[in-house]
Each structure stands twice: as C-alpha cells, then as structure tokens.
Amino acid sequence: MEEKSRDFIREIIDADLASGKHKEITTRFPPEPNGYLHIGHAKSIYTNFGIAEEFAGKCNLRFDDTNPVKEDVEYVDAIKRDVEWLGFKWSDIHFASDYFDRMYLLAEQLITMGLAYVCDLSPEETKTYRGFASKPGKNSPYRNRTVEENLDLFRAMKKGEFPQGSRTLRAKIDMSSPTMCLRDPHMYRILKKDHHRTGNKWCIYPMYDFAHCLEDSTEQITHSLCTLEFEPNRPLYNWYLEKLDIFRSRQIEFARLNLSYTVVSKRYLRKLVEENFVTGWDDPRMPTLSGLKRRGVSPAAIRNFCSVIGLAKRNSTVDIALLENKIREDLNKTAPRVMSVLNPIKLVIENYPADKTEHFDYVVNPEDESAGVRPTPFTRELYIERDDFMEDPPKKFFRMGPGREVRLRYAYLVTCTSVIKDENDNIMEIRCTYDPDTKGGNAPDGRRVRGTLHWVSADHSFPVEVRLYDRLFNKENPMDNEEGEDFTSSINPDSLTVITNCLVENHMKNENPGFICQFERKGYFCIDPDSTPEKMIFNRTITLRDSWKKKKKHK
RNA sequence: UGGGGCGUCGUCAAAUGGCAAGACACAGGGUUUUGGUCCCUGCAUUUGGAGGUUCGAAUCCUCCCGCCCCAGCCA
C-alpha cells in the first residue's frame, strides 16, 4: 500500500473519528445560485464530496439562497447539472430558503434571550457606529430595547410594516471587539423582493453569518469546509451555535484556487459574459465547468487536477500548465484518433490509379488496445497539412520537401516530385509518387523515414469549421494591471481563431456534439453544440505537446 | 494600524525533533508509423531573515521581515 500524505482537513477528520467525536461525517457543498460554477468550485466540490466518499460519510448539495436580489433558478439548474457532470452524487439536496421558518424562530429565541435587538440605524449611521479596526465602535442607541419591544418590532418587520432598509435585526455581542464581525452583526435585513423559491412569503432575509451556521447545524454537517476568507467569521459562526445550543458543526477553512492566466471570480466572469467579451457562461474559453465541458475537457481531468493541487491553507496560484497536463493525460488515454487536415493543400500521387480506393487499418487509440482498428480509405488525390511541406526545408525538418520521402500514416511512403504554383507563386498542389512496396508504411528494404504525415482522401472527407482557442488572458495574473485599467485589458485578442474548410474523415459525420477525439498530430477536439448537419463545428480543447515548435522557438 | 491567517524548488505540495517526498514546468538523452505517448537523467547542501535550545531544527523558543483576509443591511 502506498502511503499517501494527508492534508490537514483529513487529519482533523481522522482525529475526530478516532476520538469518537463523530461516528460518521457529513459535509456539504453550498453554492449561492447567483452564477455558474467554475474551476474554483470544482476544488470545493471535489474536496467536500471526495472527503465524504472517502470516509463513507454524506455530502449534501445546498443552495445558499438567502439573497433574492442576486439569485435565480437558472443558476440552480445549471449548478445541479455541473455537479453531476463532474461525477458526484449528493446525499440530500437542500435550500437555505427551506429553513427560513426555523431561522426566524431561532432569531426570536435570541431576542428572547436578550441576545438580539432591532436596530433603526441607517446603513451610513451603522458604519459610523461600527468604528475602525483600531478603534472600538459605539453601541447603537437601540441596543437596549426590551425583549417585548424587540419581539414586536421584529414581527412587524416580518409582516412588512417597515420600508426596506429602515431596520435590521442585530446580534448583541460586543461593539468593541477587535474582531469586526462580532460588533453586533446584522442577522436580518428588510428586502422587499420576491424570492425565486419562497415567492412573496418573506420580506426579511437572514444574513450569511446567521444563516450559514444554522443551515450546517440543521443538516448536522460535521465538517463545514469553506475558503480562507471566512476565517475571521468563525467566532461568529460558533457564537450562534453556542448561544442557541444546537448541533455544533465545525468550520474549517482552506485556500481557494487561483489559476495562472485565468480569472476565477464570479463577479468578473459575469462581467465577461455581460459585456460580451465571451459568448456566454459556457464559452469554451471560460473557466466555468460548462465552458470547460463545451471545450472538451473531461470531468476526470478536472478531478485529477483537483487531486494533484492538494489542500492547504496558504494562498497560492496554480500553474495552468498543471490543468493542461491533466487534460492531455486523460484525453490521451480515452480519445479516439482521427485524421483531419486543418489547413489543406492537395497532394496528388502521380503513379496511383485514379479509380482505385484502398482501405488501411487505422489504430483507433494506440493507448487503448480495446478500441481496435477501423478502415480508412486511401485514393490518388489527398490533402495534407500545408505546414507539412517546405520548398526549402531546414535540416531538422522531417516532413515533406522537394525530393524528400515521407510516410503517409498507415498508407505508403511517398516522394515529392514537383509543386504546382499559381501566377503569384503560391503553391496550389504538390505532386509525388508512391512506392507500392511500402504498403502500410514500411519499406521492405528496411530504409527509415523520419516524417509521418496525416492526410485525408479528397473523395472521403468533408469540410468543417474549427475553432482554435488560446488562453483568454495573456497575463499570468490578469488582475495585475496598470492604473486606471481593469482585468479586461489583459484579455488575449487572439483567444479565438476560427478556421473554415478544414477537412475531416467522412465517418465523423456520424458523431454528435460533445464527441471528443484527437486530430492526429494536431490536438484534442470536440464537436460543438453549435454544429448543424450542414456545418460541423469542432472546438480545439488543447494542442498536443509540441517539442518541434519549442525547438523552432529556441533558434 | 486592531484582529484573523500564511511563508519549503519557477509553480503546486509533503516532511508532525532524526537523510528536504512527489507532481507540473524546464533541460538533456532513448524508444517511436502522431516532432504525441512511453522510458531514463538532471533540477532546494537548505525551508522569508537573524539569533537561541538541542548530539541533531523546515519542525521548538525569541525578535524581525513579507504576503493575504476582515471594517456590506454581499456570500
């Protein structure tokens, strides 16, 4: 057995189980339904669901829908889809809004205990009274209302008798606490807004700090895993549970994911969508799960990525190359190979009969023997990649050039005899001859050929559109901008290149959107949902590693 | 600044007083009908810094430095 090192959260759980504090654990993934899930959420999903699975516990999906101003059902549906797509199953599904009645009762309980009061201070006044980090705040003049008065006022708030923003319910803690969130935090605010699930039932809504710990406690979440920015809130989380004397969930914080060349913040992703820098939340350049999916990234690649980045408390930025590596690693094992010529030039085999068609065995996936072989048709007129030919090639160029012999993958060895140009000196066609003794691609005399080119038969291929994607941002940290500029100035203007009239083997006509394959020597591609029977569209998920390109750059 | 956290390779990240793991990236080599995959090699005499304790310190102590979070009726 391999001894895998454990992260600090798993160690805490180990200890809690060993000490008998818990017999079984429960976690939860609690997104606010106000946007689409992204790769940062994937880390949280993987952590919460993964740990639950590992310890044979439970993990709930819970929508933290306490702010109707920003939330919508559109997002809850998308979130469910994305979690399932990533490959996880929740034990129970809940909505914070399902607990509104219970939360309200607990709020009244706190009032009755003399630990909460209705405050009439305006937002501006509240700010003034709060003080600063180094200076204690002042008590609200409404802090000493009687329990009866508070109860009356709070009930009237609930009934909608006061205008929005006029009053709040606050916890009575300590206005001089060095911990800012303990300076009489708000528990409820008046929001005259319909909720996507509770409709017009409520016009007061609980604040995150009050709501979240109650949600966790109600579901008996043993380990409430969240990101580092909630660390200062933990004392308040514990305060509510302790005063109310209900199930004590334990909040544990870990570092959120940052990715180089990527923006991972709902607020900024929204801006990209709303200001049309991308085509939508599922634009293949987006780091959203729906974008990644449309791009052709597999759930397994994302899970493996989450596994390899680890779990710790220090802020860090993961190199996007690590994600790219996991994408390639998974697709290499799973993607069937296909021949496609992105930038075609005609290749005519002068000594091959015009009326002849041969079929060669094409290995569907050399990494997966069970994928088997399929026949691929070969004819006198083919197309090859324009980049695979140079009239005056450098020494290390292994591909086609005048007089050079190369291999056409799985077919024959061919030698370039001439090129045909138009009046502007553009190469229109390449001519070659084939060696009939090299059927399948091997020479009986054992001579070696360095270059192997992919190709398609002119008669057995069809044109498609291909969308080549590059990183959306050209800066390692897109947020690192000059004065007066925001992250949109880091956008890579070449993040999308559309090319048309790429040629693909005919059998691909049978495949549907979402189909992922490797275009041999070119990268991994995926059929886009925008495809129609008339026009198939492929998204390039990612290129293959290219040590030739690297070598060229060095010179 | 008050409080809460965090500093180990270019980037993530282990090591829990006893020989500084691993992955990615990078560099070089081998195999190869994908310039892919795969395989091999190299890549922290030192853990933000300075002292101290100890036979022995990334780990314990003291001081210093740096970075992040909190001061919404957002989450």
XYZ file of C-alpha atoms (C1' of nucleotides) in Angstrom:
630
model
C 0.000 0.000 0.000
C 1.237 3.379 -0.955
C 1.444 5.802 1.942
C -0.291 8.900 0.671
C 0.292 12.010 2.687
C -2.836 13.518 4.137
C -3.901 17.114 4.121
C -4.764 18.973 7.306
C -8.513 18.521 6.866
C -8.307 14.765 6.509
C -6.078 14.719 9.583
C -8.698 16.599 11.566
C -11.333 14.129 10.442
C -9.085 11.185 11.265
C -8.745 12.573 14.774
C -12.472 13.260 15.168
C -13.278 9.720 14.138
C -10.550 8.234 16.309
C -11.641 10.178 19.367
C -15.236 9.158 18.863
C -16.370 12.749 18.451
C -18.148 11.587 15.331
C -19.097 8.129 14.151
C -19.788 9.327 10.649
C -19.100 12.582 8.894
C -21.254 14.858 6.792
C -20.038 17.651 4.530
C -21.809 19.929 2.136
C -21.234 21.953 -0.999
C -23.156 25.220 -0.501
C -23.091 27.462 -3.590
C -25.144 30.605 -3.841
C -27.236 30.259 -7.009
C -26.130 33.571 -8.451
C -23.841 32.405 -11.238
C -22.285 29.411 -12.888
C -19.856 27.034 -11.256
C -16.212 27.363 -12.213
C -12.952 25.507 -11.744
C -12.594 27.069 -8.293
C -15.863 25.469 -7.262
C -14.565 22.212 -8.652
C -11.928 22.235 -5.928
C -14.599 22.723 -3.301
C -16.858 20.081 -4.827
C -14.003 17.632 -5.097
C -12.993 18.349 -1.520
C -16.450 18.087 0.034
C -17.798 15.190 -1.990
C -14.437 13.465 -2.202
C -13.836 13.519 1.532
C -17.352 12.340 2.286
C -16.930 9.461 -0.120
C -13.549 8.552 1.273
C -14.806 8.423 4.850
C -18.058 6.696 3.887
C -19.994 9.738 5.022
C -22.511 12.007 3.372
C -22.281 15.178 1.354
C -25.240 17.424 0.706
C -25.785 19.873 -2.068
C -27.194 23.029 -0.569
C -28.167 26.231 -2.258
C -27.353 29.184 -0.073
C -30.191 31.287 -1.401
C -30.506 33.962 1.276
C -30.259 36.953 -1.037
C -33.083 37.049 -3.608
C -31.601 40.160 -5.199
C -28.875 38.175 -6.942
C -30.271 34.705 -7.304
C -32.226 32.790 -9.908
C -33.490 29.280 -10.718
C -31.497 29.367 -13.934
C -28.425 29.006 -11.767
C -29.721 26.232 -9.548
C -30.446 24.067 -12.561
C -27.037 24.770 -14.034
C -25.316 24.030 -10.744
C -27.034 20.668 -10.365
C -26.072 19.751 -13.912
C -22.466 20.725 -13.368
C -22.074 18.826 -10.103
C -23.487 15.707 -11.724
C -21.336 16.195 -14.766
C -18.258 16.337 -12.550
C -19.295 12.902 -11.357
C -20.680 13.442 -7.879
C -23.950 12.456 -6.241
C -25.330 14.371 -3.311
C -26.852 12.597 -0.347
C -29.544 15.236 0.177
C -30.376 18.408 -1.637
C -31.438 21.440 0.371
C -32.142 25.108 0.054
C -31.350 27.641 2.735
C -34.789 29.036 1.969
C -36.311 25.771 3.219
C -35.019 26.750 6.641
C -36.413 30.294 6.707
C -39.142 29.382 9.211
C -36.708 27.683 11.535
C -34.224 30.517 11.230
C -36.923 33.010 12.072
C -37.847 31.055 15.195
C -34.228 30.874 16.276
C -33.909 34.603 15.738
C -36.867 35.175 18.033
C -35.229 32.871 20.529
C -32.108 35.009 20.510
C -34.279 38.089 21.045
C -35.960 36.390 23.961
C -32.569 35.555 25.414
C -31.694 39.228 25.204
C -29.046 38.491 22.591
C -30.601 40.227 19.600
C -32.290 43.553 19.001
C -33.982 45.544 16.299
C -31.832 48.468 15.233
C -33.134 51.566 13.451
C -29.760 52.934 12.421
C -29.372 53.731 8.715
C -26.616 51.985 6.777
C -24.500 55.148 6.973
C -25.027 55.519 10.701
C -24.268 51.846 11.234
C -20.957 52.323 9.539
C -20.125 55.259 11.787
C -21.096 53.395 14.916
C -19.033 50.367 13.951
C -15.734 52.190 14.439
C -12.471 51.076 12.894
C -10.135 48.158 13.273
C -8.050 50.059 15.776
C -10.940 51.988 17.375
C -13.834 50.385 19.216
C -17.334 51.099 17.961
C -20.201 52.707 19.834
C -23.325 50.940 21.000
C -26.388 51.559 18.908
C -28.935 53.752 20.694
C -31.466 50.971 20.030
C -29.353 48.341 21.701
C -31.250 48.340 24.981
C -34.774 47.895 23.778
C -36.783 45.447 25.847
C -37.358 41.901 24.743
C -41.050 42.685 24.227
C -40.352 45.720 22.110
C -37.814 43.803 20.026
C -40.220 40.937 19.514
C -42.971 43.336 18.433
C -40.684 45.197 16.091
C -39.212 42.038 14.574
C -42.675 40.607 13.974
C -43.708 43.854 12.360
C -40.586 43.686 10.193
C -41.647 40.243 9.104
C -45.137 41.477 8.295
C -43.703 44.117 6.015
C -44.702 47.115 8.089
C -41.416 48.930 7.596
C -39.734 50.160 4.441
C -36.747 48.375 3.021
C -33.527 49.347 4.740
C -35.218 51.068 7.662
C -34.421 48.463 10.314
C -32.360 45.380 10.912
C -32.131 42.653 13.464
C -28.722 42.566 15.105
C -26.967 40.178 17.430
C -25.960 41.814 20.678
C -22.317 40.872 21.076
C -19.566 43.429 21.560
C -19.141 46.749 19.773
C -15.560 46.991 20.960
C -14.473 43.545 19.799
C -11.230 43.555 17.815
C -12.993 41.071 15.559
C -15.075 43.305 13.353
C -17.807 40.789 12.618
C -18.543 40.487 16.315
C -19.527 44.179 16.557
C -23.260 43.490 16.692
C -23.542 41.795 13.280
C -26.745 42.001 11.287
C -28.915 38.914 11.358
C -31.823 40.070 9.199
C -32.422 42.865 6.740
C -35.630 44.037 5.096
C -35.655 43.171 1.403
C -38.927 43.736 -0.402
C -38.072 41.347 -3.123
C -39.679 38.125 -4.283
C -37.573 35.049 -3.774
C -37.201 32.504 -6.569
C -38.481 29.770 -4.261
C -40.472 31.373 -1.457
C -42.131 33.990 -3.614
C -43.518 36.880 -1.585
C -43.715 34.987 1.680
C -40.792 36.861 3.156
C -39.645 40.454 3.121
C -36.909 39.906 5.673
C -33.956 37.705 4.799
C -31.203 36.285 7.013
C -27.606 37.351 6.538
C -24.894 34.854 5.631
C -23.303 34.612 9.068
C -26.569 33.891 10.819
C -27.940 31.635 8.108
C -24.986 29.525 7.180
C -24.170 28.084 10.577
C -27.834 27.258 11.099
C -28.006 25.509 7.755
C -24.950 23.463 8.656
C -26.259 22.697 12.103
C -29.716 21.730 10.863
C -28.206 19.256 8.437
C -25.808 18.035 11.132
C -22.849 18.880 8.989
C -19.863 17.689 10.998
C -17.209 19.458 8.979
C -18.133 22.665 7.233
C -15.375 23.296 4.722
C -15.054 26.752 3.284
C -12.449 29.108 1.933
C -9.938 31.198 3.847
C -11.775 34.500 3.639
C -14.321 33.159 6.115
C -11.718 32.588 8.754
C -12.466 35.825 10.662
C -16.150 34.844 10.667
C -15.575 31.612 12.528
C -16.015 33.097 16.035
C -19.422 34.391 14.981
C -20.339 31.036 13.430
C -19.524 29.401 16.745
C -21.280 32.111 18.767
C -24.654 31.476 17.152
C -24.424 27.707 17.575
C -23.301 28.021 21.171
C -25.936 30.540 22.240
C -28.686 28.610 20.509
C -27.248 25.378 21.885
C -27.775 23.424 18.704
C -25.633 20.900 16.820
C -22.071 22.196 16.626
C -20.781 21.982 13.114
C -17.121 22.817 12.783
C -15.977 25.298 10.205
C -12.601 24.563 8.609
C -11.052 26.878 6.060
C -8.780 26.063 3.144
C -7.203 28.144 0.394
C -9.333 28.847 -2.625
C -7.996 28.001 -6.053
C -6.229 30.612 -8.131
C -5.083 29.691 -11.609
C -2.492 31.481 -13.696
C -3.747 33.205 -16.868
C -7.268 32.816 -15.516
C -9.860 34.841 -13.689
C -11.738 32.816 -11.096
C -14.284 35.104 -9.548
C -17.960 35.037 -10.298
C -18.105 38.801 -10.357
C -15.527 39.099 -13.113
C -16.784 36.120 -15.060
C -20.169 37.794 -15.062
C -18.627 40.926 -16.489
C -17.039 38.919 -19.303
C -20.444 37.493 -20.151
C -22.490 40.645 -19.747
C -20.118 42.836 -21.692
C -19.757 40.268 -24.461
C -16.074 39.573 -24.133
C -17.195 35.966 -24.481
C -20.319 34.415 -25.954
C -21.769 33.179 -22.663
C -21.123 31.348 -19.416
C -20.365 28.249 -21.468
C -17.982 29.904 -23.887
C -15.177 27.352 -24.325
C -12.668 29.949 -23.137
C -14.418 30.362 -19.804
C -13.102 28.587 -16.689
C -16.689 27.656 -15.843
C -17.496 23.970 -15.678
C -19.958 24.427 -18.531
C -17.256 26.205 -20.549
C -14.717 23.508 -19.815
C -17.253 20.873 -20.765
C -18.016 22.588 -24.058
C -14.311 22.961 -24.639
C -13.967 19.180 -24.447
C -12.333 18.882 -21.049
C -13.332 15.664 -19.319
C -14.661 15.506 -15.763
C -11.911 13.019 -14.954
C -9.265 15.549 -15.979
C -10.752 18.116 -13.634
C -10.987 15.634 -10.777
C -7.392 14.560 -11.308
C -6.373 18.184 -11.352
C -8.151 18.812 -8.066
C -6.429 15.825 -6.595
C -2.963 16.880 -7.617
C -3.161 20.516 -6.496
C -3.604 19.500 -2.885
C -5.352 21.155 0.000
C -3.663 23.648 2.291
C -4.056 26.983 3.973
C -1.594 29.148 2.090
C -2.745 31.360 -0.733
C -1.338 30.096 -3.973
C -1.708 30.289 -7.697
C -1.616 27.014 -9.537
C 0.151 26.974 -12.887
C -2.420 26.440 -15.642
C 0.095 24.036 -17.185
C -0.880 21.606 -14.457
C -4.500 21.648 -15.624
C -3.386 21.332 -19.223
C -1.249 18.374 -18.292
C -4.214 16.614 -16.657
C -6.406 17.334 -19.673
C -3.867 15.818 -22.042
C -3.188 12.901 -19.732
C -6.834 11.866 -19.655
C -7.646 12.552 -23.294
C -4.553 10.687 -24.452
C -5.923 7.569 -22.807
C -9.510 7.981 -23.934
C -9.800 9.975 -27.157
C -10.131 8.058 -30.441
C -7.695 9.258 -33.105
C -8.954 10.816 -36.292
C -7.197 12.341 -39.259
C -8.104 15.903 -40.020
C -6.324 18.439 -42.161
C -6.770 21.915 -40.761
C -5.005 23.867 -43.484
C -5.244 21.639 -46.539
C -3.120 21.502 -49.656
C -3.740 18.947 -52.348
C -1.345 16.075 -52.781
C -1.580 14.058 -55.991
C 0.100 10.677 -56.294
C 1.068 10.555 -59.954
C 1.606 6.826 -60.162
C -1.503 5.805 -58.227
C -4.545 4.809 -60.305
C -7.333 7.394 -60.351
C -10.054 4.790 -59.971
C -8.529 2.913 -57.093
C -9.504 3.024 -53.417
C -7.651 1.072 -50.760
C -8.561 0.750 -47.113
C -5.936 0.719 -44.411
C -6.212 -0.382 -40.819
C -6.263 2.661 -38.649
C -5.462 2.216 -34.967
C -8.267 3.992 -33.135
C -6.241 4.597 -29.993
C -2.697 3.320 -29.538
C -3.103 3.790 -25.773
C -6.175 1.577 -25.685
C -5.946 -1.727 -27.445
C -9.627 -2.455 -26.880
C -10.523 0.467 -29.154
C -9.357 -1.701 -32.044
C -8.843 -0.660 -35.642
C -11.073 0.779 -38.316
C -10.611 1.002 -42.084
C -9.668 4.334 -43.597
C -9.861 4.994 -47.344
C -6.886 5.994 -49.482
C -7.009 7.417 -53.022
C -4.848 9.122 -55.647
C -5.864 12.609 -54.567
C -5.328 13.515 -50.943
C -4.958 16.557 -48.775
C -2.149 17.121 -46.359
C -1.296 19.932 -43.985
C 0.198 22.980 -45.716
C 2.663 23.302 -42.827
C 3.943 19.822 -43.567
C 5.566 20.973 -46.770
C 8.523 23.318 -47.226
C 10.153 24.143 -50.519
C 13.432 24.894 -48.827
C 13.357 22.978 -45.572
C 15.912 23.355 -42.784
C 17.962 20.339 -41.721
C 15.799 19.222 -38.794
C 12.538 19.445 -40.755
C 11.328 15.845 -41.004
C 8.393 16.490 -43.269
C 7.824 16.872 -46.976
C 10.026 18.851 -49.333
C 11.145 18.546 -52.952
C 12.672 15.119 -53.490
C 12.033 14.017 -49.941
C 10.415 10.779 -48.954
C 7.914 10.748 -46.126
C 5.366 8.325 -44.769
C 1.638 8.858 -45.137
C 0.376 7.379 -41.916
C -0.784 3.761 -42.264
C -0.526 4.063 -46.096
C 2.613 4.380 -48.214
C 5.968 6.041 -48.459
C 5.764 8.861 -50.977
C 8.378 11.112 -52.559
C 7.666 14.651 -53.631
C 8.324 15.192 -57.318
C 7.122 18.716 -58.002
C 4.866 21.548 -56.940
C 2.324 23.446 -58.969
C 2.073 27.188 -58.344
C -0.284 29.920 -59.376
C 0.804 33.197 -61.034
C 1.564 34.691 -57.610
C 3.960 31.907 -56.725
C 1.549 30.301 -54.251
C 1.771 26.559 -54.042
C -1.506 25.116 -55.300
C -0.711 21.439 -55.398
C 2.018 19.026 -54.513
C 2.871 16.081 -56.715
C 4.500 12.899 -55.588
C 4.983 9.243 -56.395
C 4.411 6.319 -54.088
C 6.360 3.169 -53.575
C 3.875 0.265 -53.999
C 6.155 -1.976 -51.939
C 5.652 0.130 -48.822
C 2.005 -0.674 -48.238
C 1.072 0.075 -44.650
C 4.025 2.427 -44.320
C 7.031 0.145 -44.026
C 9.756 -0.359 -46.604
C 10.770 -3.984 -47.247
C 14.380 -2.911 -47.611
C 14.282 -1.500 -44.099
C 15.003 2.097 -45.029
C 13.909 4.550 -42.376
C 11.806 7.625 -42.870
C 11.667 10.244 -40.138
C 8.487 12.034 -41.125
C 4.985 10.626 -40.870
C 2.185 12.834 -42.125
C -1.532 12.658 -41.547
C -3.786 13.049 -44.558
C -7.345 12.700 -45.774
C -8.665 11.358 -49.041
C -10.148 14.079 -51.250
C -13.060 11.772 -52.039
C -13.673 10.633 -48.480
C -13.529 13.793 -46.417
C -15.731 16.809 -45.827
C -15.216 20.428 -44.803
C -15.824 21.582 -41.234
C -15.295 24.686 -39.155
C -12.683 24.572 -36.441
C -12.412 26.974 -33.556
C -8.945 27.256 -32.128
C -8.821 28.509 -28.579
C -5.975 30.013 -26.704
C -5.766 31.395 -23.185
C -8.350 34.103 -22.554
C -5.767 36.288 -20.841
C -2.235 36.966 -21.875
C -1.004 37.860 -18.420
C -0.048 35.358 -15.774
C -2.086 37.393 -13.311
C -4.875 39.093 -15.277
C -5.629 41.234 -12.232
C -2.196 42.821 -12.300
C -2.992 45.978 -14.260
C -1.784 49.485 -14.818
C -3.501 52.341 -13.016
C -6.898 53.011 -14.484
C -7.124 49.686 -16.282
C -9.041 46.616 -15.240
C -8.628 42.950 -16.000
C -10.297 43.256 -19.386
C -7.133 44.957 -20.620
C -5.372 41.613 -20.069
C -7.661 39.827 -22.490
C -5.815 37.981 -25.207
C -7.125 39.335 -28.536
C -6.207 36.050 -30.189
C -8.020 33.773 -27.783
C -10.262 32.578 -30.613
C -9.307 31.796 -34.205
C -11.973 30.407 -36.483
C -10.847 28.464 -39.496
C -13.117 27.028 -42.134
C -12.757 24.375 -44.792
C -10.795 22.066 -42.610
C -11.128 18.514 -43.878
C -12.203 15.602 -41.728
C -12.577 11.914 -42.475
C -16.108 11.084 -43.638
C -17.009 8.740 -40.811
C -17.058 11.738 -38.452
C -20.385 12.723 -39.978
C -21.927 10.147 -37.654
C -20.723 11.784 -34.474
C -22.697 14.134 -32.253
C -21.977 17.295 -30.289
C -19.828 16.556 -27.264
C -17.840 13.891 -29.088
C -14.172 14.171 -28.212
C -11.345 12.930 -30.370
C -7.723 13.554 -31.176
C -6.937 15.010 -34.564
C -3.702 13.250 -35.053
C -0.645 15.485 -34.612
C -2.932 18.497 -34.046
C -4.533 18.163 -30.658
C -7.769 17.205 -28.986
C -11.036 18.401 -30.468
C -14.662 18.242 -29.524
C -17.823 18.695 -31.566
C -19.541 21.938 -30.580
C -23.289 22.100 -29.911
C -23.498 24.910 -32.479
C -22.968 22.251 -35.143
C -25.663 21.611 -37.730
C -25.979 18.765 -40.215
C -24.759 21.201 -42.875
C -21.880 22.579 -40.897
C -19.996 20.677 -38.280
C -18.005 22.723 -35.780
C -15.053 21.497 -33.761
C -13.547 23.146 -30.712
C -9.892 22.606 -30.083
C -9.671 21.553 -26.467
C -5.902 21.705 -26.348
C -2.933 21.123 -28.585
C -0.635 18.161 -28.272
C 2.686 18.889 -26.634
C 4.928 20.115 -29.392
C 8.661 19.773 -28.936
C 9.227 20.739 -32.567
C 7.575 24.103 -32.061
C 9.620 24.536 -28.914
C 12.817 23.752 -30.756
C 11.992 26.245 -33.500
C 11.400 28.966 -30.930
C 14.823 28.400 -29.438
C 16.577 29.197 -32.710
C -2.915 50.224 12.133
C -6.710 46.179 15.792
C -7.952 41.202 14.829
C -7.538 36.655 11.972
C -4.228 33.691 8.820
C 0.075 32.255 5.848
C 5.662 31.996 4.287
C 9.526 24.836 1.952
C 12.279 24.463 -5.862
C 9.939 28.616 -11.416
C 4.515 26.686 -9.783
C 1.634 23.458 -6.535
C 2.954 20.467 -2.314
C 4.961 16.521 1.542
C 8.023 16.032 5.726
C 4.438 16.275 12.821
C 12.833 16.893 16.629
C 16.336 12.129 13.040
C 18.934 11.518 5.325
C 14.246 18.286 2.373
C 8.882 13.219 -0.851
C 6.066 13.692 -5.232
C 3.725 16.322 -9.406
C 3.905 20.143 -13.099
C 7.346 23.245 -15.629
C 12.217 23.366 -17.513
C 16.921 20.983 -19.652
C 19.232 16.719 -21.852
C 19.061 11.642 -23.778
C 16.494 6.928 -25.560
C 12.209 4.399 -27.998
C 8.526 5.579 -31.679
C 4.340 4.831 -38.332
C 1.469 11.126 -34.070
C 8.016 16.111 -33.532
C 2.148 12.659 -29.367
C 2.612 8.676 -25.718
C 6.287 5.969 -23.016
C 11.307 5.382 -20.648
C 15.919 7.363 -18.441
C 18.831 11.525 -16.387
C 19.354 16.387 -14.242
C 16.795 20.187 -11.448
C 16.286 23.162 -2.826
C 23.956 21.376 0.825
C 18.694 24.010 2.516
C 12.903 25.707 4.233
C 11.354 34.535 4.438
C 15.685 36.664 7.835
C 18.709 36.861 12.399
C 19.697 34.759 16.954
C 18.844 30.728 20.623
C 17.680 25.484 22.670
C 19.464 20.505 21.142
C 24.025 15.172 19.763
C 20.542 16.661 15.926
C 15.859 22.072 13.866
C 11.813 23.244 7.930
C 9.794 21.397 12.667
C 10.769 24.061 19.492
C 11.853 29.418 21.618
C 12.815 34.918 20.789
C 12.947 39.041 17.691
C 12.431 40.892 12.814
C 10.577 40.897 7.559
C 6.922 39.902 3.803
C 2.095 38.488 1.824
C -3.361 37.548 2.289
C -8.271 38.292 4.758
C -11.952 41.299 7.842
C -14.077 47.240 8.743
C -21.609 45.338 3.077
C -28.231 45.852 5.542
C -22.990 40.521 -0.233
C -21.653 35.448 0.248
